[in-house]
Structures are given as C-alpha cells and as structure tokens.
Amino acid sequence: MATVSLPPRLSLASLRKASATCRACDLYKYATQTVFGEGKARARFMLVGEQPGDKEDLAGHPFVGPAGRVLHDALAEAGIDPADAYVTNAVKHFKFIERGKRRIHQKPKVIEIQACRPWLEGELTVVKPQLVVALGATAAYTLLGPKFRLTQHRGELVSSPLAGRVMATVHPSSILRQRDSDSRHREYAGFVEDLRRAAEYGRA
Ligand code: URA
C-alpha cells in the first residue's frame, strides 16, 4: 500500500489537490472521488466526521447529505457561525457495500483511518483551530486514540497530541438512526447542548 506524501508547501489548496490522487489505501478504487475538508483556513472550529456518505461522495463536498443537515441545523442553534467552522472527515473516501442499487455505509478499518491520517494532520497544521470537535467514535479514535471512551467523556474538553483541544460528541447520523421521534428530539437536544459547550470552549 502506498503512503501519503504531503505537498512541500502546506495550504488547503495544495492539500486538496494532492489528496485527489491519494492511493494510500484501497478505498479510492470504489469511491467516486476524494472528499476533502471545506471551510476557511484559520477557522476557529474544526468539525471532524467519520467519512463521506453516499451524497458527499457524489457531490465531492463533506456533510451535504442528511447527516450534514442535522449538523448545520445544530451548529446554527448552538450559535456557531458556519464561516467559523472547517468541516472534514477522518477518512476521505466513501466506504460502502452495494445492495441492489443502494450503497450502504461501511465502517472504515483502523488501517484505512491510519492511511488517511496525514491529510487530517495537514488540515490541522494549516487551520490551527481553537477547538476540534470529533463527531462520533471514528473521529474520536483518530484524534484521541483507542483508550478514549466517547460514552464516558462526551462533551468534555480534552487534549490531543494531534489536535490540541478536542471535544468529542455523537455523530449526527446517530440522531437520524433513532427509532422514534421522542428519542430523535432528545438526542438532537443533547447534540446541540454539546455544540453550545464547544462554542464556549472555542471562544475561551
Ligand atoms: N457522515 C460523515 O461522517 N461525514 C460526512 O461528510 C457525511 C456523513
């Protein structure tokens, strides 16, 4: 398997360009394209998801599908300006299995997360966010390592050698997976509450 070599001059544009031809793991063979992060360099917040979904893979932009709508609504409710939020993923290719005409999301393997990590490191080096928000277990694993337990430390400000100040919360797609509307509302309210906390951490 090839490894990532980052461009000599790091900028979001140079990273994005180099990532488009990434062959560091096999996911590129099946995905439509690399979905790199988006937002301004020096954004105050960096939000890290797991990997692009079906819609993101086709559009080439992160968080533009159903989970993205939940995320953007919750950010607005928490008072985080989208212009202040750089949005990206731990893994930058969509991993899926085909079931008939549907492409079903598959959790990335550790080896794929590790292969993709240099791109996230590059983004962190350029953006230097005040706070990184890990959305879900894969992002938390990537940023905080295998010992971090999201269920125990959700919403807490923690430090990461990779990313400085980090807060982990649930992934917005976990809200969409709730069985009934009561639990969806409850989970969504908890997510907004975590993002409100993130807004405070990011301004401190
Ligand atoms: N889920 C993610 O983790 N990232 C996206 O970009 C979309 C859905």
XYZ file of N, CA, C and O and ligand atoms in Angstrom:
824
model
N 0.835 -1.201 0.000
C 0.000 0.000 0.000
C 0.877 1.262 0.000
O 1.864 1.313 0.714
N 0.511 2.238 -0.827
C 1.296 3.483 -0.878
C 1.072 4.284 0.406
O 0.142 4.013 1.153
N 1.958 5.229 0.654
C 1.702 6.125 1.788
C 1.509 7.540 1.246
O 1.923 7.847 0.129
N 0.908 8.375 2.072
C 0.654 9.756 1.661
C 1.944 10.548 1.707
O 2.681 10.480 2.683
N 2.251 11.312 0.639
C 3.303 12.306 0.832
C 2.673 13.681 0.672
O 2.091 14.005 -0.372
N 2.758 14.432 1.752
C 2.122 15.748 1.770
C 2.894 16.703 0.868
O 4.109 16.566 0.703
N 2.212 17.678 0.267
C 2.915 18.645 -0.593
C 3.933 19.445 0.216
O 3.738 19.664 1.416
N 5.022 19.890 -0.406
C 6.061 20.607 0.349
C 5.546 21.917 0.953
O 5.937 22.287 2.048
N 4.678 22.614 0.214
C 4.102 23.844 0.790
C 2.676 23.566 1.211
O 1.806 23.364 0.345
N 2.451 23.564 2.520
C 1.128 23.186 3.007
C 0.150 24.349 2.930
O 0.384 25.414 3.500
N -0.923 24.121 2.195
C -2.056 25.056 2.208
C -3.273 24.182 1.966
O -3.134 23.025 1.525
N -4.453 24.712 2.216
C -5.638 23.880 1.968
C -5.721 23.533 0.488
O -6.086 22.413 0.129
N -5.345 24.481 -0.373
C -5.417 24.216 -1.820
C -4.433 23.127 -2.229
O -4.783 22.205 -2.984
N -3.195 23.191 -1.715
C -2.210 22.175 -2.119
C -2.571 20.802 -1.546
O -2.397 19.773 -2.198
N -3.102 20.779 -0.334
C -3.516 19.503 0.269
C -4.680 18.890 -0.505
O -4.694 17.697 -0.806
N -5.648 19.737 -0.821
C -6.823 19.247 -1.557
C -6.404 18.637 -2.894
O -6.832 17.554 -3.270
N -5.510 19.354 -3.586
C -5.061 18.890 -4.902
C -4.334 17.537 -4.772
O -4.611 16.599 -5.520
N -3.437 17.458 -3.801
C -2.668 16.212 -3.639
C -3.576 15.060 -3.207
O -3.405 13.912 -3.643
N -4.567 15.355 -2.376
C -5.433 14.278 -1.856
C -6.314 13.682 -2.957
O -6.781 12.552 -2.829
N -6.521 14.442 -4.013
C -7.410 13.968 -5.094
C -6.874 12.695 -5.756
O -7.643 11.916 -6.315
N -5.569 12.494 -5.694
C -4.999 11.287 -6.320
C -4.441 10.311 -5.271
O -3.568 9.497 -5.576
N -4.959 10.425 -4.043
C -4.449 9.567 -2.953
C -4.723 8.089 -3.239
O -5.828 7.700 -3.605
N -3.664 7.279 -3.030
C -3.788 5.822 -3.197
C -3.281 5.116 -1.938
O -2.783 3.993 -2.012
N -3.374 5.802 -0.802
C -2.765 5.263 0.424
C -3.515 4.056 0.985
O -2.978 3.323 1.798
N -4.749 3.874 0.595
C -5.461 2.630 0.914
C -6.323 2.303 -0.297
O -6.320 3.037 -1.284
N -7.079 1.220 -0.205
C -7.816 0.771 -1.401
C -9.149 1.474 -1.634
O -9.811 1.224 -2.648
N -9.548 2.339 -0.716
C -10.903 2.905 -0.838
C -11.082 3.739 -2.113
O -12.193 3.863 -2.625
N -10.011 4.311 -2.614
C -10.106 5.136 -3.832
C -10.652 4.344 -5.029
O -11.228 4.895 -5.954
N -10.469 3.017 -4.987
C -10.853 2.187 -6.145
C -12.364 2.158 -6.348
O -12.840 1.902 -7.444
N -13.100 2.345 -5.256
C -14.552 2.180 -5.328
C -15.294 3.506 -5.192
O -16.409 3.648 -5.697
N -14.703 4.464 -4.504
C -15.368 5.754 -4.289
C -15.323 6.577 -5.571
O -14.489 6.354 -6.443
N -16.235 7.547 -5.657
C -16.250 8.428 -6.833
C -15.057 9.374 -6.818
O -14.441 9.632 -7.850
N -14.764 9.906 -5.642
C -13.697 10.909 -5.554
C -13.275 11.091 -4.095
O -13.996 10.679 -3.184
N -12.136 11.728 -3.909
C -11.728 12.145 -2.562
C -12.632 13.296 -2.149
O -12.855 14.216 -2.936
N -13.132 13.241 -0.927
C -13.919 14.380 -0.420
C -13.073 15.064 0.654
O -12.962 14.577 1.786
N -12.465 16.157 0.284
C -11.567 16.861 1.202
C -12.396 17.800 2.080
O -13.560 18.080 1.801
N -11.783 18.303 3.150
C -12.481 19.215 4.054
C -12.761 20.555 3.392
O -12.163 20.903 2.370
N -13.682 21.302 4.005
C -14.039 22.620 3.467
C -14.231 23.629 4.592
O -14.707 23.294 5.664
N -13.893 24.861 4.252
C -14.028 25.956 5.215
C -12.800 26.826 5.084
O -11.902 26.527 4.298
N -12.775 27.886 5.880
C -11.635 28.785 5.688
C -10.420 28.355 6.516
O -10.573 27.767 7.599
N -9.258 28.654 5.975
C -8.026 28.432 6.738
C -8.128 29.351 7.945
O -8.614 30.476 7.825
N -7.715 28.895 9.086
C -7.801 29.642 10.341
C -9.222 29.743 10.884
O -9.554 30.682 11.616
N -10.079 28.792 10.514
C -11.404 28.746 11.142
C -11.215 28.446 12.632
O -10.285 27.746 13.026
N -12.103 28.984 13.455
C -11.989 28.776 14.907
C -12.279 27.318 15.314
O -11.688 26.779 16.232
N -13.216 26.690 14.593
C -13.625 25.328 14.919
C -13.325 24.396 13.752
O -13.532 24.767 12.596
N -12.868 23.183 14.077
C -12.786 22.147 13.046
C -13.679 20.989 13.485
O -13.521 20.461 14.587
N -14.623 20.621 12.623
C -15.518 19.502 12.923
C -15.091 18.315 12.088
O -14.977 18.422 10.859
N -14.842 17.199 12.765
C -14.318 16.019 12.072
C -15.332 14.882 12.154
O -15.666 14.411 13.246
N -15.823 14.447 11.007
C -16.741 13.316 10.947
C -15.982 12.028 10.667
O -14.752 11.966 10.801
N -16.713 11.009 10.265
C -16.076 9.715 10.009
C -15.547 9.642 8.584
O -14.358 9.509 8.328
N -16.454 9.700 7.640
C -16.101 9.579 6.223
C -17.279 10.124 5.420
O -18.399 10.200 5.937
N -17.045 10.510 4.152
C -18.180 10.989 3.360
C -19.221 9.891 3.197
O -18.894 8.701 3.185
N -20.471 10.288 3.076
C -21.545 9.338 2.789
C -21.832 9.315 1.294
O -21.090 9.899 0.483
N -22.914 8.653 0.953
C -23.288 8.499 -0.455
C -23.398 9.854 -1.178
O -22.820 10.056 -2.249
N -24.141 10.773 -0.574
C -24.359 12.097 -1.207
C -23.052 12.871 -1.317
O -22.784 13.531 -2.319
N -22.250 12.791 -0.272
C -20.981 13.533 -0.254
C -20.034 12.979 -1.308
O -19.317 13.725 -1.981
N -20.040 11.650 -1.454
C -19.177 11.002 -2.447
C -19.526 11.491 -3.852
O -18.643 11.751 -4.675
N -20.820 11.630 -4.121
C -21.231 12.057 -5.460
C -20.978 13.552 -5.669
O -20.549 13.983 -6.730
N -21.240 14.339 -4.607
C -21.116 15.799 -4.740
C -19.672 16.282 -4.599
O -19.310 17.345 -5.099
N -18.858 15.512 -3.876
C -17.469 15.944 -3.651
C -17.321 16.943 -2.517
O -16.284 17.600 -2.403
N -18.365 17.069 -1.677
C -18.310 18.019 -0.548
C -18.712 17.298 0.744
O -19.633 16.476 0.713
N -18.066 17.639 1.878
C -18.414 16.967 3.128
C -19.739 17.463 3.711
O -20.090 18.639 3.549
N -20.460 16.567 4.353
C -21.681 16.907 5.101
C -22.702 17.692 4.281
O -23.196 18.731 4.715
N -23.016 17.171 3.111
C -24.076 17.802 2.307
C -25.336 16.915 2.240
O -26.322 17.293 1.624
N -25.277 15.728 2.876
C -26.435 14.827 2.877
C -27.263 14.999 4.149
O -27.164 16.033 4.821
N -28.060 13.994 4.507
C -28.942 14.092 5.672
C -28.201 14.384 6.991
O -28.642 15.218 7.781
N -27.061 13.726 7.218
C -26.314 13.993 8.465
C -25.796 15.435 8.463
O -25.737 16.096 9.503
N -25.453 15.919 7.293
C -24.974 17.298 7.159
C -26.064 18.304 7.529
O -25.784 19.319 8.158
N -27.309 17.986 7.164
C -28.404 18.900 7.514
C -28.569 18.974 9.030
O -28.743 20.054 9.599
N -28.489 17.809 9.682
C -28.586 17.794 11.149
C -27.438 18.627 11.741
O -27.641 19.469 12.623
N -26.235 18.401 11.220
C -25.069 19.120 11.742
C -25.229 20.636 11.571
O -25.019 21.399 12.514
N -25.629 21.064 10.378
C -25.708 22.506 10.127
C -26.822 23.158 10.953
O -26.639 24.262 11.470
N -27.946 22.455 11.108
C -29.023 22.997 11.963
C -28.540 23.130 13.409
O -28.777 24.134 14.073
N -27.852 22.083 13.879
C -27.402 22.081 15.279
C -26.333 23.162 15.505
O -26.326 23.832 16.545
N -25.450 23.343 14.531
C -24.431 24.408 14.664
C -25.101 25.759 14.787
O -24.730 26.592 15.622
N -26.123 25.985 13.943
C -26.831 27.272 13.981
C -27.493 27.452 15.354
O -27.377 28.520 15.970
N -28.133 26.404 15.867
C -28.794 26.522 17.183
C -27.794 26.761 18.295
O -28.096 27.406 19.288
N -26.592 26.219 18.123
C -25.559 26.370 19.162
C -24.815 27.699 19.025
O -23.946 28.003 19.842
N -25.138 28.459 17.994
C -24.505 29.769 17.830
C -23.114 29.700 17.216
O -22.302 30.600 17.407
N -22.825 28.629 16.480
C -21.529 28.549 15.782
C -21.748 28.961 14.333
O -22.519 28.331 13.598
N -21.086 30.033 13.965
C -21.206 30.567 12.614
C -20.557 29.583 11.627
O -19.401 29.206 11.827
N -21.270 29.189 10.556
C -20.672 28.258 9.589
C -19.357 28.790 9.001
O -18.459 28.012 8.684
N -19.223 30.110 8.947
C -17.987 30.693 8.412
C -16.809 30.448 9.361
O -15.655 30.612 8.983
N -17.122 30.077 10.579
C -16.093 29.836 11.590
C -15.793 28.349 11.758
O -15.081 27.954 12.683
N -16.402 27.532 10.914
C -16.307 26.080 11.103
C -15.741 25.412 9.853
O -16.345 25.461 8.783
N -14.588 24.807 10.012
C -13.995 23.990 8.951
C -14.516 22.567 9.159
O -14.449 22.035 10.266
N -15.040 21.967 8.097
C -15.702 20.663 8.225
C -14.938 19.625 7.413
O -14.658 19.840 6.222
N -14.608 18.504 8.060
C -13.853 17.477 7.341
C -14.174 16.090 7.903
O -15.056 15.943 8.738
N -13.459 15.104 7.442
C -13.667 13.723 7.886
C -12.331 13.050 8.186
O -11.308 13.405 7.592
N -12.390 12.034 9.055
C -11.176 11.266 9.372
C -10.700 10.486 8.147
O -9.506 10.347 7.904
N -11.654 9.972 7.393
C -11.355 9.204 6.172
C -12.001 9.934 4.999
O -13.159 10.345 5.086
N -11.266 10.083 3.919
C -11.742 10.988 2.875
C -12.311 10.304 1.625
O -12.599 10.950 0.621
N -12.437 8.991 1.699
C -13.178 8.280 0.647
C -14.363 7.546 1.268
O -14.260 7.034 2.394
N -15.439 7.456 0.520
C -16.650 6.748 0.965
C -16.393 5.243 0.906
O -15.976 4.719 -0.131
N -16.665 4.567 2.021
C -16.538 3.111 2.050
C -17.947 2.516 2.138
O -18.716 2.889 3.029
N -18.254 1.601 1.253
C -19.629 1.098 1.196
C -19.662 -0.327 0.650
O -18.678 -0.807 0.069
N -20.824 -0.976 0.832
C -21.090 -2.201 0.074
C -22.354 -1.937 -0.745
O -23.221 -1.154 -0.330
N -22.447 -2.594 -1.876
C -23.630 -2.404 -2.720
C -24.689 -3.429 -2.371
O -24.396 -4.614 -2.232
N -25.915 -2.937 -2.193
C -27.070 -3.830 -2.007
C -28.082 -3.420 -3.042
O -28.754 -2.397 -2.884
N -28.149 -4.137 -4.130
C -29.005 -3.709 -5.234
C -28.487 -2.375 -5.739
O -27.292 -2.230 -6.018
N -29.398 -1.383 -5.758
C -28.962 -0.064 -6.247
C -28.421 0.815 -5.137
O -27.949 1.916 -5.379
N -28.526 0.330 -3.881
C -28.117 1.175 -2.756
C -26.664 0.940 -2.382
O -26.152 -0.173 -2.506
N -26.029 1.981 -1.927
C -24.659 1.868 -1.423
C -24.732 2.069 0.087
O -25.070 3.150 0.567
N -24.428 1.030 0.820
C -24.570 1.065 2.279
C -23.214 1.354 2.918
O -22.233 0.662 2.659
N -23.226 2.379 3.774
C -22.030 2.806 4.503
C -21.377 1.631 5.252
O -22.058 0.824 5.863
N -20.070 1.574 5.193
C -19.301 0.581 5.953
C -18.306 1.320 6.831
O -17.656 2.267 6.368
N -18.151 0.839 8.044
C -17.199 1.489 8.955
C -15.765 1.299 8.438
O -15.401 0.180 8.062
N -14.975 2.364 8.417
C -13.589 2.177 7.957
C -12.765 1.353 8.946
O -13.014 1.371 10.145
N -11.781 0.626 8.413
C -10.881 -0.160 9.275
C -9.791 0.761 9.832
O -9.497 1.804 9.235
N -9.163 0.286 10.901
C -8.081 1.071 11.508
C -7.000 1.394 10.470
O -6.488 2.516 10.395
N -6.672 0.425 9.636
C -5.608 0.627 8.633
C -5.981 1.744 7.642
O -5.141 2.521 7.190
N -7.268 1.864 7.354
C -7.730 2.938 6.448
C -7.709 4.292 7.161
O -7.339 5.317 6.565
N -8.080 4.280 8.436
C -8.035 5.530 9.224
C -6.589 6.015 9.309
O -6.296 7.195 9.104
N -5.684 5.076 9.560
C -4.272 5.461 9.696
C -3.693 5.947 8.371
O -2.951 6.914 8.324
N -4.078 5.264 7.299
C -3.559 5.672 5.976
C -3.988 7.093 5.643
O -3.253 7.845 4.999
N -5.170 7.474 6.089
C -5.729 8.784 5.732
C -5.302 9.904 6.679
O -5.486 11.079 6.380
N -4.746 9.538 7.815
C -4.446 10.493 8.883
C -3.562 11.686 8.454
O -3.787 12.809 8.896
N -2.567 11.467 7.581
C -1.730 12.617 7.201
C -2.538 13.777 6.602
O -2.160 14.939 6.784
N -3.640 13.465 5.923
C -4.442 14.574 5.357
C -5.057 15.397 6.476
O -5.092 16.634 6.407
N -5.547 14.713 7.497
C -6.137 15.428 8.636
C -5.050 16.216 9.376
O -5.260 17.365 9.777
N -3.877 15.611 9.497
C -2.771 16.323 10.153
C -2.432 17.586 9.365
O -2.181 18.639 9.938
N -2.440 17.461 8.038
C -2.176 18.625 7.183
C -3.230 19.707 7.401
O -2.908 20.895 7.531
N -4.483 19.295 7.447
C -5.565 20.274 7.669
C -5.400 20.963 9.024
O -5.572 22.178 9.145
N -5.042 20.175 10.053
C -4.866 20.757 11.391
C -3.699 21.747 11.409
O -3.777 22.798 12.046
N -2.635 21.408 10.681
C -1.466 22.296 10.647
C -1.810 23.633 9.994
O -1.373 24.693 10.435
N -2.618 23.576 8.947
C -2.951 24.822 8.239
C -4.011 25.619 9.002
O -3.876 26.826 9.198
N -5.059 24.941 9.439
C -6.205 25.667 10.027
C -5.911 26.119 11.463
O -6.321 27.196 11.872
N -5.174 25.314 12.211
C -4.891 25.630 13.628
C -6.147 26.071 14.377
O -6.215 27.179 14.922
N -7.160 25.209 14.426
C -8.405 25.623 15.086
C -8.232 25.782 16.596
O -7.350 25.146 17.195
N -9.064 26.617 17.177
C -9.086 26.755 18.641
C -9.612 25.483 19.287
O -9.245 25.137 20.386
N -10.557 24.840 18.570
C -11.163 23.627 19.115
C -11.501 22.680 17.970
O -12.030 23.113 16.938
N -11.205 21.400 18.182
C -11.612 20.370 17.221
C -12.780 19.602 17.837
O -12.701 19.189 18.996
N -13.847 19.444 17.085
C -14.991 18.664 17.562
C -14.991 17.334 16.812
O -15.115 17.311 15.578
N -14.805 16.248 17.576
C -14.833 14.906 16.981
C -16.284 14.442 16.973
O -16.930 14.373 18.024
N -16.797 14.138 15.790
C -18.190 13.711 15.657
C -18.226 12.192 15.552
O -17.929 11.624 14.498
N -18.521 11.535 16.654
C -18.646 10.075 16.641
C -17.359 9.352 16.964
O -16.280 9.942 17.096
N -17.487 8.025 17.066
C -16.404 7.190 17.586
C -15.185 7.135 16.659
O -14.049 7.102 17.135
N -15.393 7.125 15.353
C -14.234 7.033 14.446
C -13.373 8.285 14.545
O -12.139 8.206 14.633
N -14.031 9.447 14.549
C -13.263 10.702 14.668
C -12.580 10.761 16.031
O -11.416 11.165 16.136
N -13.292 10.325 17.089
C -12.702 10.348 18.435
C -11.490 9.413 18.488
O -10.451 9.751 19.056
N -11.618 8.250 17.868
C -10.499 7.292 17.820
C -9.298 7.934 17.115
O -8.156 7.854 17.559
N -9.574 8.578 15.985
C -8.499 9.181 15.183
C -7.779 10.271 15.966
O -6.556 10.370 15.942
N -8.556 11.096 16.666
C -7.969 12.268 17.315
C -7.466 11.972 18.726
O -6.538 12.625 19.202
N -8.095 10.989 19.377
C -7.811 10.799 20.806
C -7.286 9.412 21.148
O -6.964 9.148 22.307
N -7.234 8.533 20.156
C -6.626 7.222 20.381
C -7.609 6.176 20.872
O -8.745 6.476 21.224
N -7.136 4.912 20.946
C -8.029 3.786 21.241
C -8.539 3.748 22.678
O -9.532 3.095 22.968
N -7.866 4.455 23.589
C -8.294 4.370 25.001
C -9.446 5.322 25.316
O -10.104 5.176 26.344
N -9.653 6.294 24.460
C -10.709 7.283 24.732
C -12.085 6.634 24.616
O -12.366 5.920 23.660
N -12.940 6.898 25.605
C -14.304 6.341 25.597
C -15.308 7.476 25.434
O -15.517 8.275 26.354
N -15.932 7.509 24.282
C -16.887 8.583 23.984
C -18.043 8.590 24.982
O -18.489 9.653 25.422
N -18.515 7.404 25.353
C -19.658 7.343 26.277
C -19.309 7.966 27.635
O -20.168 8.532 28.299
N -18.043 7.875 28.040
C -17.664 8.423 29.357
C -17.252 9.886 29.291
O -17.395 10.614 30.257
N -16.709 10.313 28.163
C -16.104 11.652 28.125
C -16.725 12.563 27.073
O -16.127 13.553 26.683
N -17.906 12.223 26.647
C -18.630 13.062 25.694
C -18.784 14.487 26.259
O -19.126 14.660 27.430
N -18.514 15.489 25.416
C -18.746 16.876 25.829
C -17.640 17.475 26.684
O -17.697 18.654 27.022
N -16.616 16.678 27.030
C -15.530 17.228 27.865
C -14.426 17.818 26.993
O -14.180 17.335 25.892
N -13.754 18.808 27.546
C -12.602 19.375 26.850
C -11.388 18.508 27.170
O -11.025 18.344 28.326
N -10.789 17.917 26.142
C -9.624 17.056 26.362
C -8.494 17.498 25.439
O -8.737 18.215 24.460
N -7.285 17.067 25.745
C -6.198 17.492 24.856
C -5.670 16.295 24.076
O -5.666 15.163 24.560
N -5.251 16.603 22.858
C -4.791 15.565 21.944
C -3.449 15.993 21.364
O -3.310 17.139 20.931
N -2.463 15.089 21.350
C -1.169 15.456 20.754
C -1.326 15.845 19.291
O -0.604 16.682 18.770
N -2.306 15.258 18.636
C -2.511 15.527 17.210
C -3.221 16.853 16.974
O -2.941 17.560 16.004
N -4.152 17.195 17.871
C -5.075 18.267 17.512
C -5.249 19.356 18.563
O -6.114 20.210 18.415
N -4.458 19.366 19.614
C -4.640 20.399 20.637
C -5.900 20.141 21.453
O -6.073 19.061 22.005
N -6.797 21.130 21.471
C -8.005 20.997 22.299
C -9.116 20.321 21.501
O -9.458 20.777 20.401
N -9.673 19.278 22.094
C -10.678 18.472 21.381
C -11.888 18.253 22.283
O -11.743 18.088 23.497
N -13.056 18.268 21.693
C -14.263 17.817 22.391
C -14.941 16.780 21.501
O -15.076 17.003 20.299
N -15.333 15.657 22.087
C -15.989 14.623 21.289
C -17.473 14.570 21.618
O -17.882 14.728 22.774
N -18.260 14.372 20.593
C -19.697 14.197 20.780
C -20.183 13.109 19.820
O -19.370 12.459 19.166
N -21.491 12.926 19.760
C -22.014 11.865 18.888
C -21.937 12.298 17.424
O -21.785 13.478 17.117
N -22.080 11.332 16.547
C -22.156 11.651 15.127
C -23.601 12.027 14.784
O -24.538 11.384 15.270
N -23.801 13.070 13.961
C -25.195 13.462 13.665
C -26.028 12.336 13.044
O -27.251 12.311 13.221
N -25.407 11.384 12.353
C -26.216 10.310 11.760
C -26.797 9.389 12.848
O -27.807 8.725 12.612
N -26.191 9.392 14.050
C -26.763 8.570 15.129
C -28.124 9.133 15.550
O -28.976 8.400 16.049
N -28.320 10.422 15.353
C -29.621 11.033 15.678
C -30.667 10.559 14.667
O -31.782 10.198 15.022
N -30.244 10.505 13.418
C -31.175 10.059 12.367
C -31.550 8.587 12.526
O -32.594 8.165 12.043
N -30.688 7.827 13.171
C -30.965 6.384 13.336
C -31.887 6.070 14.514
O -32.277 4.928 14.704
N -32.226 7.072 15.326
C -33.107 6.811 16.480
C -34.453 6.285 15.999
O -34.951 6.705 14.952
N -35.050 5.413 16.803
C -36.249 4.703 16.332
C -37.501 5.557 16.297
O -38.339 5.410 15.438
N -37.662 6.452 17.265
C -38.896 7.248 17.272
C -38.570 8.727 17.438
O -37.437 9.096 17.734
N -39.597 9.556 17.236
C -39.319 10.980 17.202
C -38.953 11.517 18.591
O -38.163 12.461 18.697
N -39.461 10.908 19.665
C -39.068 11.352 21.017
C -37.565 11.196 21.217
O -36.887 12.110 21.673
N -37.064 10.011 20.867
C -35.621 9.826 21.088
C -34.803 10.655 20.107
O -33.723 11.120 20.456
N -35.345 10.867 18.908
C -34.623 11.747 17.972
C -34.509 13.158 18.557
O -33.459 13.776 18.527
N -35.620 13.664 19.121
C -35.593 15.011 19.706
C -34.641 15.083 20.891
O -33.890 16.042 21.038
N -34.678 14.051 21.704
C -33.814 14.035 22.896
C -32.331 14.022 22.486
O -31.516 14.787 22.987
N -32.008 13.159 21.524
C -30.611 13.052 21.077
C -30.151 14.335 20.396
O -29.018 14.772 20.556
N -31.057 14.930 19.626
C -30.712 16.180 18.933
C -30.442 17.284 19.969
O -29.463 18.031 19.852
N -31.296 17.362 20.996
C -31.102 18.391 22.034
C -29.748 18.197 22.728
O -29.033 19.173 23.003
N -29.366 16.946 22.975
C -28.069 16.670 23.606
C -26.914 17.075 22.704
O -25.886 17.585 23.172
N -27.099 16.860 21.423
C -26.065 17.227 20.445
C -25.893 18.756 20.412
O -24.762 19.261 20.447
N -27.014 19.468 20.387
C -26.947 20.945 20.386
C -26.279 21.428 21.672
O -25.439 22.344 21.643
N -26.625 20.800 22.783
C -26.029 21.164 24.071
C -24.501 20.989 24.023
O -23.754 21.864 24.459
N -24.040 19.879 23.454
C -22.588 19.660 23.321
C -21.960 20.740 22.432
O -20.873 21.237 22.723
N -22.649 21.081 21.355
C -22.073 22.096 20.455
C -22.070 23.484 21.113
O -21.190 24.301 20.848
N -23.044 23.733 21.989
C -23.023 25.003 22.754
C -21.783 25.049 23.632
O -21.114 26.068 23.754
N -21.497 23.913 24.246
C -20.296 23.815 25.082
C -19.049 24.035 24.214
O -18.126 24.735 24.595
N -19.066 23.417 23.031
C -17.937 23.586 22.102
C -17.760 25.064 21.764
O -16.630 25.567 21.701
N -18.871 25.761 21.566
C -18.796 27.196 21.230
C -18.087 27.936 22.355
O -17.252 28.812 22.106
N -18.395 27.570 23.596
C -17.724 28.229 24.739
C -16.242 27.870 24.782
O -15.398 28.745 24.926
N -15.934 26.583 24.640
C -14.517 26.159 24.652
C -13.729 26.877 23.546
O -12.589 27.251 23.726
N -14.387 27.011 22.405
C -13.686 27.578 21.244
C -13.428 29.072 21.394
O -12.577 29.617 20.719
N -14.187 29.710 22.262
C -14.002 31.160 22.461
C -13.101 31.453 23.647
O -12.645 32.575 23.826
N -12.883 30.434 24.471
C -12.098 30.663 25.713
C -10.622 30.854 25.392
O -10.125 30.340 24.415
N -21.004 11.499 7.645
C -19.732 11.914 7.887
O -19.090 11.491 8.853
N -19.197 12.781 7.056
C -19.832 13.294 6.012
O -19.247 14.104 5.300
C -21.163 12.862 5.795
C -21.720 11.957 6.616
